[in-house]
Coordinates of C-alpha atoms in Angstrom, one line a residue:
X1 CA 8.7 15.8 24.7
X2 CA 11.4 14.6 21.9
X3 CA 14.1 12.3 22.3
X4 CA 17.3 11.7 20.9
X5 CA 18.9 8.5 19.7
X6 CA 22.3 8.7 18.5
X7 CA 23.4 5.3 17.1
X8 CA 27.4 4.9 16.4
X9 CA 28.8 2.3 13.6
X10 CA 29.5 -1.2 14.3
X11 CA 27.5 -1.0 17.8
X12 CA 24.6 -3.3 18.6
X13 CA 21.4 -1.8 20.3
X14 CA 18.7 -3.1 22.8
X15 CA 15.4 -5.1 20.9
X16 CA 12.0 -3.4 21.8
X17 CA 10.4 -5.9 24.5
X18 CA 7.0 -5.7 22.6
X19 CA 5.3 -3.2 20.9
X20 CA 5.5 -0.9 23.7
X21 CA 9.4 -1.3 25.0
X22 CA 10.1 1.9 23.0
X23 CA 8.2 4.0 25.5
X24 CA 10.7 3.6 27.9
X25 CA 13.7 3.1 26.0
X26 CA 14.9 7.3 26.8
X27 CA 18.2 8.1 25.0
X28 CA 20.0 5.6 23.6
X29 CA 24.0 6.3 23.0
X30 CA 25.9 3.6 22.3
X31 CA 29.7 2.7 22.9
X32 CA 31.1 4.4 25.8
X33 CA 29.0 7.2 26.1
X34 CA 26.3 5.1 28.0
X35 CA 22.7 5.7 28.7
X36 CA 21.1 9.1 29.5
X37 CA 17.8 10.7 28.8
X38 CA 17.1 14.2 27.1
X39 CA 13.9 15.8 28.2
X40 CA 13.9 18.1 25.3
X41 CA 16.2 17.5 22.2
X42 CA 18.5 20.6 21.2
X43 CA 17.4 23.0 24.1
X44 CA 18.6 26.3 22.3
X45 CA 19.9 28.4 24.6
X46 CA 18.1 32.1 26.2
X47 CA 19.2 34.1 23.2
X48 CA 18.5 31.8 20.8
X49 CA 15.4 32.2 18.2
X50 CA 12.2 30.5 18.5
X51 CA 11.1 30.4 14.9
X52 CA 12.4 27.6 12.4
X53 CA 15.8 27.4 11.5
X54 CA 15.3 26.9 8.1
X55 CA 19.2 26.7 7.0
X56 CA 20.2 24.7 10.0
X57 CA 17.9 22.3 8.5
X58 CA 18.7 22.2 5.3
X59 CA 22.2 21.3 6.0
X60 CA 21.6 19.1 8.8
X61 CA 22.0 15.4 8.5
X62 CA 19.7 14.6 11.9
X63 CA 16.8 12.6 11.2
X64 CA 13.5 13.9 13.3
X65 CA 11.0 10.9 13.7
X66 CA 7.0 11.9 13.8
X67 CA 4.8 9.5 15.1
X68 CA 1.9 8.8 17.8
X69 CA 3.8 7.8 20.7
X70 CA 1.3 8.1 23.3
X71 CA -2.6 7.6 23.1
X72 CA -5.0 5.4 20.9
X73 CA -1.8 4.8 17.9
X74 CA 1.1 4.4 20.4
X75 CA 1.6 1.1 20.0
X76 CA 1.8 1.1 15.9
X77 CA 3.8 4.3 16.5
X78 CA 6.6 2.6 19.0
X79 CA 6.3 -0.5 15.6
X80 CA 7.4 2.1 13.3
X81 CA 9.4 3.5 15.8
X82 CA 11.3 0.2 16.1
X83 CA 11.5 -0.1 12.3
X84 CA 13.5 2.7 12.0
X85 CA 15.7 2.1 14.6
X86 CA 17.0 -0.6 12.9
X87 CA 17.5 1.2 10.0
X88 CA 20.2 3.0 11.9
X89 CA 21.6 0.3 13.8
X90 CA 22.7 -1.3 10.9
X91 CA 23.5 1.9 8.5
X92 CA 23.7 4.8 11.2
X93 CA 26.8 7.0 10.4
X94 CA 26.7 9.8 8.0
X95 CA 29.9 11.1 6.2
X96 CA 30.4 15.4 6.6
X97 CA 34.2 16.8 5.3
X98 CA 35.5 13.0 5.0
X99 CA 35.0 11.9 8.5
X100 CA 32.0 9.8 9.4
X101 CA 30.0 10.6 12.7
X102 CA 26.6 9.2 14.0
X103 CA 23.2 10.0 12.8
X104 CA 21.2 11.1 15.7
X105 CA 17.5 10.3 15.4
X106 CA 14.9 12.7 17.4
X107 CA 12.1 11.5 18.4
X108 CA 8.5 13.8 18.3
X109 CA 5.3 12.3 19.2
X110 CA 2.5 13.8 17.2
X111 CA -0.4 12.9 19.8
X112 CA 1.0 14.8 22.4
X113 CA -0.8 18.5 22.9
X114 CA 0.0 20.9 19.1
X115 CA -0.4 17.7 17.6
X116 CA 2.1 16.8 14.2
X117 CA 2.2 20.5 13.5
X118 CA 3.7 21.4 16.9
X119 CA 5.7 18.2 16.5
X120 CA 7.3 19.1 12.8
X121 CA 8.0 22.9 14.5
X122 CA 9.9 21.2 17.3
X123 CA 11.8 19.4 14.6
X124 CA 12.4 22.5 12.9
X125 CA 13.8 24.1 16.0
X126 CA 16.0 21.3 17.1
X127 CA 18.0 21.3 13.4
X128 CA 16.5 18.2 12.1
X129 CA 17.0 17.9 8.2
X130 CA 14.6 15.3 7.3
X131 CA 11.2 14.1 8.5
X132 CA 10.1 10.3 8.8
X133 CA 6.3 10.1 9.1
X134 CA 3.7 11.6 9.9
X135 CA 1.6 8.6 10.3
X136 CA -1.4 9.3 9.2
X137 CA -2.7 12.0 6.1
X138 CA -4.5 13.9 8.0
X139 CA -0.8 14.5 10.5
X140 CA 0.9 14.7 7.5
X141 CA -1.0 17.7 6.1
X142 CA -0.9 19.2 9.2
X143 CA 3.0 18.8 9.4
X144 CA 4.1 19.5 6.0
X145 CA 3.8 23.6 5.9
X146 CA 6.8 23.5 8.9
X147 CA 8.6 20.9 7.2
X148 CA 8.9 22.9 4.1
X149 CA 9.3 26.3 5.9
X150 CA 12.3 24.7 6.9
X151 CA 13.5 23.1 4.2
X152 CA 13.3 19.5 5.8
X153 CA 11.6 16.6 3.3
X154 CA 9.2 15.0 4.1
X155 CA 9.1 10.9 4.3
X156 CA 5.4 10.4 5.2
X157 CA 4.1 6.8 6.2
X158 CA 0.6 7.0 4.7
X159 CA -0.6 5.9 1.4
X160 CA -2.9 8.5 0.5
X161 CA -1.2 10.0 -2.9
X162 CA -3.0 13.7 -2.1
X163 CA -0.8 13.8 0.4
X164 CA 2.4 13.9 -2.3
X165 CA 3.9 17.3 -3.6
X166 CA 6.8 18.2 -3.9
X167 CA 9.0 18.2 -0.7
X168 CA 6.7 15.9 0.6
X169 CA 6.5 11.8 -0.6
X170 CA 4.4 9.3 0.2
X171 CA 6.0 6.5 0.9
X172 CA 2.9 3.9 1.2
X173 CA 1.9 1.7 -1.5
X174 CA -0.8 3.6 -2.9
X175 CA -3.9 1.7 -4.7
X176 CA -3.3 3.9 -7.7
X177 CA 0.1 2.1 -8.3
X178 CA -1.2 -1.6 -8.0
X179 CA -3.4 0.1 -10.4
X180 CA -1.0 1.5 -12.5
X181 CA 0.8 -1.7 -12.5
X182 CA -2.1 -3.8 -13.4
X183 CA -3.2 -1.9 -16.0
X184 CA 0.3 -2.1 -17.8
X185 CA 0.8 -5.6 -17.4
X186 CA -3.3 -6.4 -18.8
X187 CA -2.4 -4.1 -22.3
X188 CA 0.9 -5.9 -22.4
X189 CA -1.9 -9.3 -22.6
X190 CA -3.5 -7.3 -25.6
X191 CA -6.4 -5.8 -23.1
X192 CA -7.6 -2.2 -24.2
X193 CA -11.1 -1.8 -22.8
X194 CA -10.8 -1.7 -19.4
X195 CA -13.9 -0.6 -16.7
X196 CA -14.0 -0.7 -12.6
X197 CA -16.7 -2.0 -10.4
X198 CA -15.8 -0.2 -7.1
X199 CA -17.2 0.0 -3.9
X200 CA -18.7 4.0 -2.7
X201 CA -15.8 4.5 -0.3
X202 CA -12.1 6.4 -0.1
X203 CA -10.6 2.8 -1.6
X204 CA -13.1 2.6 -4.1
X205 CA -12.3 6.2 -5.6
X206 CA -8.6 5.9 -5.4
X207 CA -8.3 2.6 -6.7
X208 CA -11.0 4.9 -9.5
X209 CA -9.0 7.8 -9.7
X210 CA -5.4 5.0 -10.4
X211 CA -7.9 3.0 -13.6
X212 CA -8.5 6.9 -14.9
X213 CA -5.0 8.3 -14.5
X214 CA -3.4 4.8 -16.0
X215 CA -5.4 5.1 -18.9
X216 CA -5.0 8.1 -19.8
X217 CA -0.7 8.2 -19.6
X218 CA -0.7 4.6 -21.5
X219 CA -3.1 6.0 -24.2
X220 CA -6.0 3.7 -23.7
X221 CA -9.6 4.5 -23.8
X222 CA -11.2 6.2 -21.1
X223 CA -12.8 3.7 -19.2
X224 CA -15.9 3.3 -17.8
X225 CA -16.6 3.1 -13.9
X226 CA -19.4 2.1 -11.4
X227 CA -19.4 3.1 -8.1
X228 CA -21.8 0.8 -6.6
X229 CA -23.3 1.6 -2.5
X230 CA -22.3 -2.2 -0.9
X231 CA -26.2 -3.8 -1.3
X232 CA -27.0 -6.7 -3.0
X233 CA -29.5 -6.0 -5.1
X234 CA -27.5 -2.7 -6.0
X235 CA -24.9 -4.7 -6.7
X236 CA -26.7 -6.5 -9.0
X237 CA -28.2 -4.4 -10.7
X238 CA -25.7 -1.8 -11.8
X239 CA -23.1 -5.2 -12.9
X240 CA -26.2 -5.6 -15.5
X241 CA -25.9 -2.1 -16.1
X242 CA -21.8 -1.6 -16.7
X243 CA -21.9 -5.1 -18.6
X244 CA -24.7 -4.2 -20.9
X245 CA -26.3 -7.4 -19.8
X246 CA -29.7 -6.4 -21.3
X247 CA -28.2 -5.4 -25.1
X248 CA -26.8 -8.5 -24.7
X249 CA -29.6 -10.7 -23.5
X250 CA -31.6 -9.3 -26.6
X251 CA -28.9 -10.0 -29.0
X252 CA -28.7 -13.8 -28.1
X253 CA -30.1 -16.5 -30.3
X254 CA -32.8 -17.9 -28.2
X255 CA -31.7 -21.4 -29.8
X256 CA -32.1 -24.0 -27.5
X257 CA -28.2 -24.5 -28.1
X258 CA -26.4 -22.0 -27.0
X259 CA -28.1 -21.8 -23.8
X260 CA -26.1 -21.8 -20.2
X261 CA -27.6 -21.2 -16.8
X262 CA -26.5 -17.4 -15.4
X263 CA -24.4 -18.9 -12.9
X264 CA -21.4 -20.5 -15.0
X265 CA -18.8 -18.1 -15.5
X266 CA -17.3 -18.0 -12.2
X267 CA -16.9 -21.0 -9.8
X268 CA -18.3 -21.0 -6.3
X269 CA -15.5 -19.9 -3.3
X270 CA -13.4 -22.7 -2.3
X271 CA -10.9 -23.0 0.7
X272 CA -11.4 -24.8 4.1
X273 CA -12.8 -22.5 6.5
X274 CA -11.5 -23.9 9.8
X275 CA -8.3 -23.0 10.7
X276 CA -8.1 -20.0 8.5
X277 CA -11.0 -17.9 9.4
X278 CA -9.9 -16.8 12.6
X279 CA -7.3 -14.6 10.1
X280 CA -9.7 -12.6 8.3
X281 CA -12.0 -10.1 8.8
X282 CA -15.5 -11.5 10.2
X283 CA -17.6 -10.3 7.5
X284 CA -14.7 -12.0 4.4
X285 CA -14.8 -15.3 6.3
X286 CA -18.6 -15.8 6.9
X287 CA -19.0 -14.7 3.0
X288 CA -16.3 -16.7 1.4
X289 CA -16.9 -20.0 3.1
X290 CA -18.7 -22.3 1.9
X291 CA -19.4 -20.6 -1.8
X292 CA -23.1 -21.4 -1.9
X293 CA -24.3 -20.4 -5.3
X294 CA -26.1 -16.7 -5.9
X295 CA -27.7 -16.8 -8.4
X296 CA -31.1 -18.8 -9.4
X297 CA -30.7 -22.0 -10.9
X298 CA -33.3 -25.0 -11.8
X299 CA -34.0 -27.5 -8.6
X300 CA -34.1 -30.9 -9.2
X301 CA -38.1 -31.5 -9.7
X302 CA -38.1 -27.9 -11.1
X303 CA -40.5 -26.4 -8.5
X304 CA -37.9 -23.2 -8.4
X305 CA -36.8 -23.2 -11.8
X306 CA -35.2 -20.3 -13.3
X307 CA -35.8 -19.9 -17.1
X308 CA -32.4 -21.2 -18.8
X309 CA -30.0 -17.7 -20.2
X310 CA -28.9 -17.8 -23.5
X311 CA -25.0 -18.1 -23.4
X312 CA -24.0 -14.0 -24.0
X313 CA -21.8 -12.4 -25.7
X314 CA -18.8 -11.2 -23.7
X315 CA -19.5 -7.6 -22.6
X316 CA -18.2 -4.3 -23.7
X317 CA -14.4 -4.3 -21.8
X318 CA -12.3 -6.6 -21.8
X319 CA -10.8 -5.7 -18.1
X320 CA -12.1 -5.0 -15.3
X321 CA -11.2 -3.3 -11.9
X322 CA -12.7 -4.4 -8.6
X323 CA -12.5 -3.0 -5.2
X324 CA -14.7 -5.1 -3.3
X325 CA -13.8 -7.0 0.4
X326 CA -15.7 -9.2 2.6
X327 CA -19.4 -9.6 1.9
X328 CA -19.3 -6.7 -0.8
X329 CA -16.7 -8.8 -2.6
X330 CA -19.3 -11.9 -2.6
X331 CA -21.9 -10.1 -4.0
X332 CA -19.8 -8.8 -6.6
X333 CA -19.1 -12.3 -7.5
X334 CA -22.7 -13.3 -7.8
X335 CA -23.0 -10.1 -10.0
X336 CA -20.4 -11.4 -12.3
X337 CA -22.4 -14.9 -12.2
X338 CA -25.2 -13.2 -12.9
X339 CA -24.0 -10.9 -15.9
X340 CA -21.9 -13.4 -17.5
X341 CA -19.0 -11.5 -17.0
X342 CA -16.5 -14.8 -17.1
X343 CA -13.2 -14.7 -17.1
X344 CA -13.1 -16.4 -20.1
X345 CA -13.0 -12.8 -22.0
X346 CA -12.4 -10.8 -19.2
X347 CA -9.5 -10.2 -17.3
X348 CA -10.5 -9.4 -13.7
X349 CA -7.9 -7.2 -11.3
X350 CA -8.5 -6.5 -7.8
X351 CA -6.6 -4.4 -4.7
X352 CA -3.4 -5.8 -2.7
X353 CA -5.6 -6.5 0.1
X354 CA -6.8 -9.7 -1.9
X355 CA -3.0 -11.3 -1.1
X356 CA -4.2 -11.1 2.8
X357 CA -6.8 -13.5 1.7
X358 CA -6.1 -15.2 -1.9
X359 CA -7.0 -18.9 -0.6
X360 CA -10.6 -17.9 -0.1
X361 CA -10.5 -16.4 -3.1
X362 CA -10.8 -19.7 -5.7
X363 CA -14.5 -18.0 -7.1
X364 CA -11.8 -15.5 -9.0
X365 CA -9.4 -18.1 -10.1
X366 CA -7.5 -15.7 -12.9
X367 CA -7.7 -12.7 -11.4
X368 CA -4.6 -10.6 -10.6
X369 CA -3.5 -8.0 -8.2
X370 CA -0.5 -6.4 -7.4
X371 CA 1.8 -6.3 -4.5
X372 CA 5.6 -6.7 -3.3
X373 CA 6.8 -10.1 -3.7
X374 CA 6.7 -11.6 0.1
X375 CA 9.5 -13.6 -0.3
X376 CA 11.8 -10.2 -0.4
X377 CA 10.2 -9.5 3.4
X378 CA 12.0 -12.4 4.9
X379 CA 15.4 -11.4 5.8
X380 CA 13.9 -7.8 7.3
X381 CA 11.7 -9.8 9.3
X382 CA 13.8 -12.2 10.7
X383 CA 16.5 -9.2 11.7
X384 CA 13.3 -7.2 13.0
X385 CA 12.7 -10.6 15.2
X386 CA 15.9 -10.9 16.4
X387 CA 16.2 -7.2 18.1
X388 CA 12.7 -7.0 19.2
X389 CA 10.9 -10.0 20.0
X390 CA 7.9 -10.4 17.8
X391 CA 7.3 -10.6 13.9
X392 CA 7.0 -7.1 12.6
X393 CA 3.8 -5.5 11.1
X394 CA 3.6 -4.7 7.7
X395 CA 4.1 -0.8 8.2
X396 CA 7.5 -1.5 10.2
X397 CA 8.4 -1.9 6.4
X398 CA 7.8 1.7 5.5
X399 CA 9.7 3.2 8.7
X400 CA 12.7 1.3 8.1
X401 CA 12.4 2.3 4.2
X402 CA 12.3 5.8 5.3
X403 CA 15.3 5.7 7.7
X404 CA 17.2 3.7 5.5
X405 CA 17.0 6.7 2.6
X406 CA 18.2 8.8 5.1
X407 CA 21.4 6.8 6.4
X408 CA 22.1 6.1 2.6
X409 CA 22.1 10.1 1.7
X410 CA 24.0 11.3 4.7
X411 CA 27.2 9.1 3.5
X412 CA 26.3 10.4 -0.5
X413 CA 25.2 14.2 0.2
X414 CA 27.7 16.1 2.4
X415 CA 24.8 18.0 3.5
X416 CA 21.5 17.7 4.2
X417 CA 18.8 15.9 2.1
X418 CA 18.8 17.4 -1.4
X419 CA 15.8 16.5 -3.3
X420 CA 18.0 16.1 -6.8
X421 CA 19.4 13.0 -4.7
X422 CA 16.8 12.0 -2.9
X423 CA 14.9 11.1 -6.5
X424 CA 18.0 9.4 -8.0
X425 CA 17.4 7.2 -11.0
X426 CA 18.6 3.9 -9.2
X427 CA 16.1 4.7 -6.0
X428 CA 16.7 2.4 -3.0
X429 CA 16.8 -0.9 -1.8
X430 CA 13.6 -1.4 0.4
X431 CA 12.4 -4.0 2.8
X432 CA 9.7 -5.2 0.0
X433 CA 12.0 -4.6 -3.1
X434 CA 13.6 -1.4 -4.7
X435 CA 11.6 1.8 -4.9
X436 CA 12.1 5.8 -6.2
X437 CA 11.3 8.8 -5.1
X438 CA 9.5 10.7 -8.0
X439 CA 9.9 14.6 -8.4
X440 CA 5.8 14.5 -7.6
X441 CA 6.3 13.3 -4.0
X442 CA 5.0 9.8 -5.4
X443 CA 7.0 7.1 -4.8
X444 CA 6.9 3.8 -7.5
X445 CA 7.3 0.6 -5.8
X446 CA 8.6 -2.7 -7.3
X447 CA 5.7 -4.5 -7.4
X448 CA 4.8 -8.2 -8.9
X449 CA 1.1 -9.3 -10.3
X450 CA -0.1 -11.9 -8.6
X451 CA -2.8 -14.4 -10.3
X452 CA -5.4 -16.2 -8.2
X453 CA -5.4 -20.0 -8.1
X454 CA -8.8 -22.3 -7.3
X455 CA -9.1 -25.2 -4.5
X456 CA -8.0 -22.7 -2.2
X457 CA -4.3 -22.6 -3.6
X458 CA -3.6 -18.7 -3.0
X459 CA -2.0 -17.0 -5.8
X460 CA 1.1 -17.4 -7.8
X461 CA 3.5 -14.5 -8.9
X462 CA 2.4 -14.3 -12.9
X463 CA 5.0 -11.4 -13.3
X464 CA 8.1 -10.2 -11.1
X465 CA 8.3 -6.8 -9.3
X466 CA 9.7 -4.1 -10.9
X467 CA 9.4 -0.5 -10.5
X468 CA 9.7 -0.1 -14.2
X469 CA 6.6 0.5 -16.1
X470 CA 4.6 1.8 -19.1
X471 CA 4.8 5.3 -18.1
X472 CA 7.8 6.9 -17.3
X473 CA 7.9 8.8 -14.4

């Protein structure tokens, strides 16, 4: 089943009534055409082929839509849905031979029986030119040797940069980009020995993969990484080993004055844990509150006394990479504790998902990470609000990117999608700041590093998006 919405200039459109008022919403024409429903989009005729029409498609300025519409995802698909229709509600008209005629959005569900390989053959077939979504990367791998058969690009919603190539961008904000940012902004601070700390998981070795990558295009060393398996005493353990804690133990003077307790360089989590919890992930708020102390220390009439450390050196990096939520994230910051790895001498980065939390996050006061400034959301989200009824979720923002490169290169390209002007110089303006599609399918994102505050303030913006970096390209 497809669908077709044609949206015409200067006409308003019906709001989603919750997540799932797209289900129902048909056909949508505006203007005096009225309201009418298509049961299959482009019904060639008897004669006609069956196989992609890989020139229509290439020419074509109609946008075809992938997404789970039905089952387990419908209701994040009829979000993204919604995001996009925006998109074209406010910039729907294309311009072909001088005149300017309505984009015409169709509509393929990926969960429905062929899955997002049937859907981008149906897309194909109906003339689309361009592809918003897949979803997911395991729809978008499974859509992308149709889309390219034809000709159509491919503007896929998922972060996961295997998925880019060239025909075919990503149009998440991948973890190798925060890292890519973060590493350029810590050498621009004079850092040059940088090493990760990252969780055994498909975050972990992206955010991995980004530290290796960065360092090796801005001519650093190569740096040295831990993947450690999420249990404490792991967690412990390999810290000491990636921070040299024992060469460095046996290097201290043993003089009674420069001696510290092991728990000093990094302050315990602050942040009320009322109100707040109920927002975060069970396992972050149970291990962030409070910020009991992990790491042995004397008691007061010594019965439990840990032998005082001598105060160590500072370890062999001078940045380092973590990956770490919820309780992994605590015991990596009784590791640090316990290594003396202080942020003193050590600049310590960490994934966008910290912004979701930064005010339980006062344990890592100096640390950065990098994502869009929030405050370039705002006017997206209060349009969003004002058509459909409820705040929008973050991925709305990557649907409504998507459909808003399209409407801007049907009135620039007189036809179809041409990747030489799809990857432009000035890029686009986005929901979260400007953004370019790169020749690689990548797609580099303005983003801003963010620096944790303690007492539970959040985090400030330390440097202002920009898609510019180190490395060009």
């Amino acid at each position: 089943m497809t669908r077709t919405y044609s949206f015409l200039s200067k006409a308003s459109t019906r709001g989603l009534a919750g997540n799932g008022g797209g289900r129902k919403a048909g056909m949508v024409v505006l203007g005096t055409v009225g309201l009418a429903m298509a049961g299959c989009a482009d019904q060639s005729g008897p004669g006609a082929a069956t196989g992609p029409q890989a020139p229509k498609a290439a020419t074509s300025h109609k946008i075809g839509v992938l997404l789970p519409l039905t089952g387990p995802n419908a209701a994040l698909g009829h979000e993204l849905l919604a995001g996009a229709q925006l998109a074209l509600a406010e910039n729907g008209t294309s311009t072909t031979q001088g005149q300017a005629s309505a984009l015409q959005m169709d509509v393929h569900d990926t969960a429905a029986v062929g899955g997002a390989s049937a859907a981008a053959t149906a897309a194909a077939e109906a003339g689309d030119g361009i592809i918003l979504g897949p979803l997911t990367a395991v729809d978008t791998a499974a859509a992308a040797p149709a889309a390219q058969s034809a000709s159509m690009p491919v503007l896929a919603f998922t972060s996961d940069v295997g998925q880019a190539r060239n025909g075919v961008w990503v149009m998440g904000i991948t973890p190798e980009d925060q890292v890519e940012r973060l590493v350029a902004t810590a050498r621009q601070e004079g850092r040059h020995r940088f090493a990760a700390f990252l969780p055994d998981n498909p975050l972990g070795h992206a955010l991995g993969n980004g530290l290796l990558a960065s360092c090796r295009d801005q001519g650093l060393m190569s740096p040295t990484i831990v993947y450690h398996t999420g249990s404490q005493a792991s967690i412990t353990q390999m810290m000491r080993e990636l921070s040299s804690y024992d060469t460095r133990r046996a290097e201290a003077q043993p003089d009674g004055n420069a001696t510290a307790p092991a728990s000093t360089p990094v302050a315990p989590a602050t942040g009320s844990a009322d109100t707040t919890d109920k927002t975060l992930p069970s396992d972050l708020a149970a291990a962030l509150k409070g910020g009991s102390d992990t790491s042995a220390t004397a008691s007061a009439d010594g019965a439990a006394q840990t032998p005082a450390v001598p105060k160590l050196a500072p370890p062999p990096f001078d940045a380092l990479l973590l990956g770490d939520t919820g309780l992994g994230l605590k015991n990596v910051i009784g590791a640090l504790a316990d290594s003396q790895v202080s942020s003193a001498n050590v600049r310590i980065m960490g994934p966008g998902l910290w912004a979701a939390f930064a005010t339980k996050l006062g344990a890592l006061k100096g640390a950065w990470y990098a994502a869009p400034d929030p405050s370039s959301r705002q006017s997206f989200a209060s349009r969003f609000m004002a058509r459909n009824h409820h705040m929008p979720r973050p991925l709305a923002d990557l649907s409504y990117d998507a459909a808003k490169v399209a409407t801007t290169m049907a009135r620039v390209a007189p036809n179809g999608y041409p990747a030489d002007v799809l990857t432009r110089s000035e890029g686009f303006a986005g929901v979260d700041g400007p953004f370019t599609l790169l020749p690689d399918g990548r797609t580099r994102r303005a983003l801003g590093v963010f620096e944790v505050l303690d007492n539970g303030g959040g985090a400030k913006l330390l440097v202002p998006a920009t898609t510019k970096s180190a490395v060009s390209g």
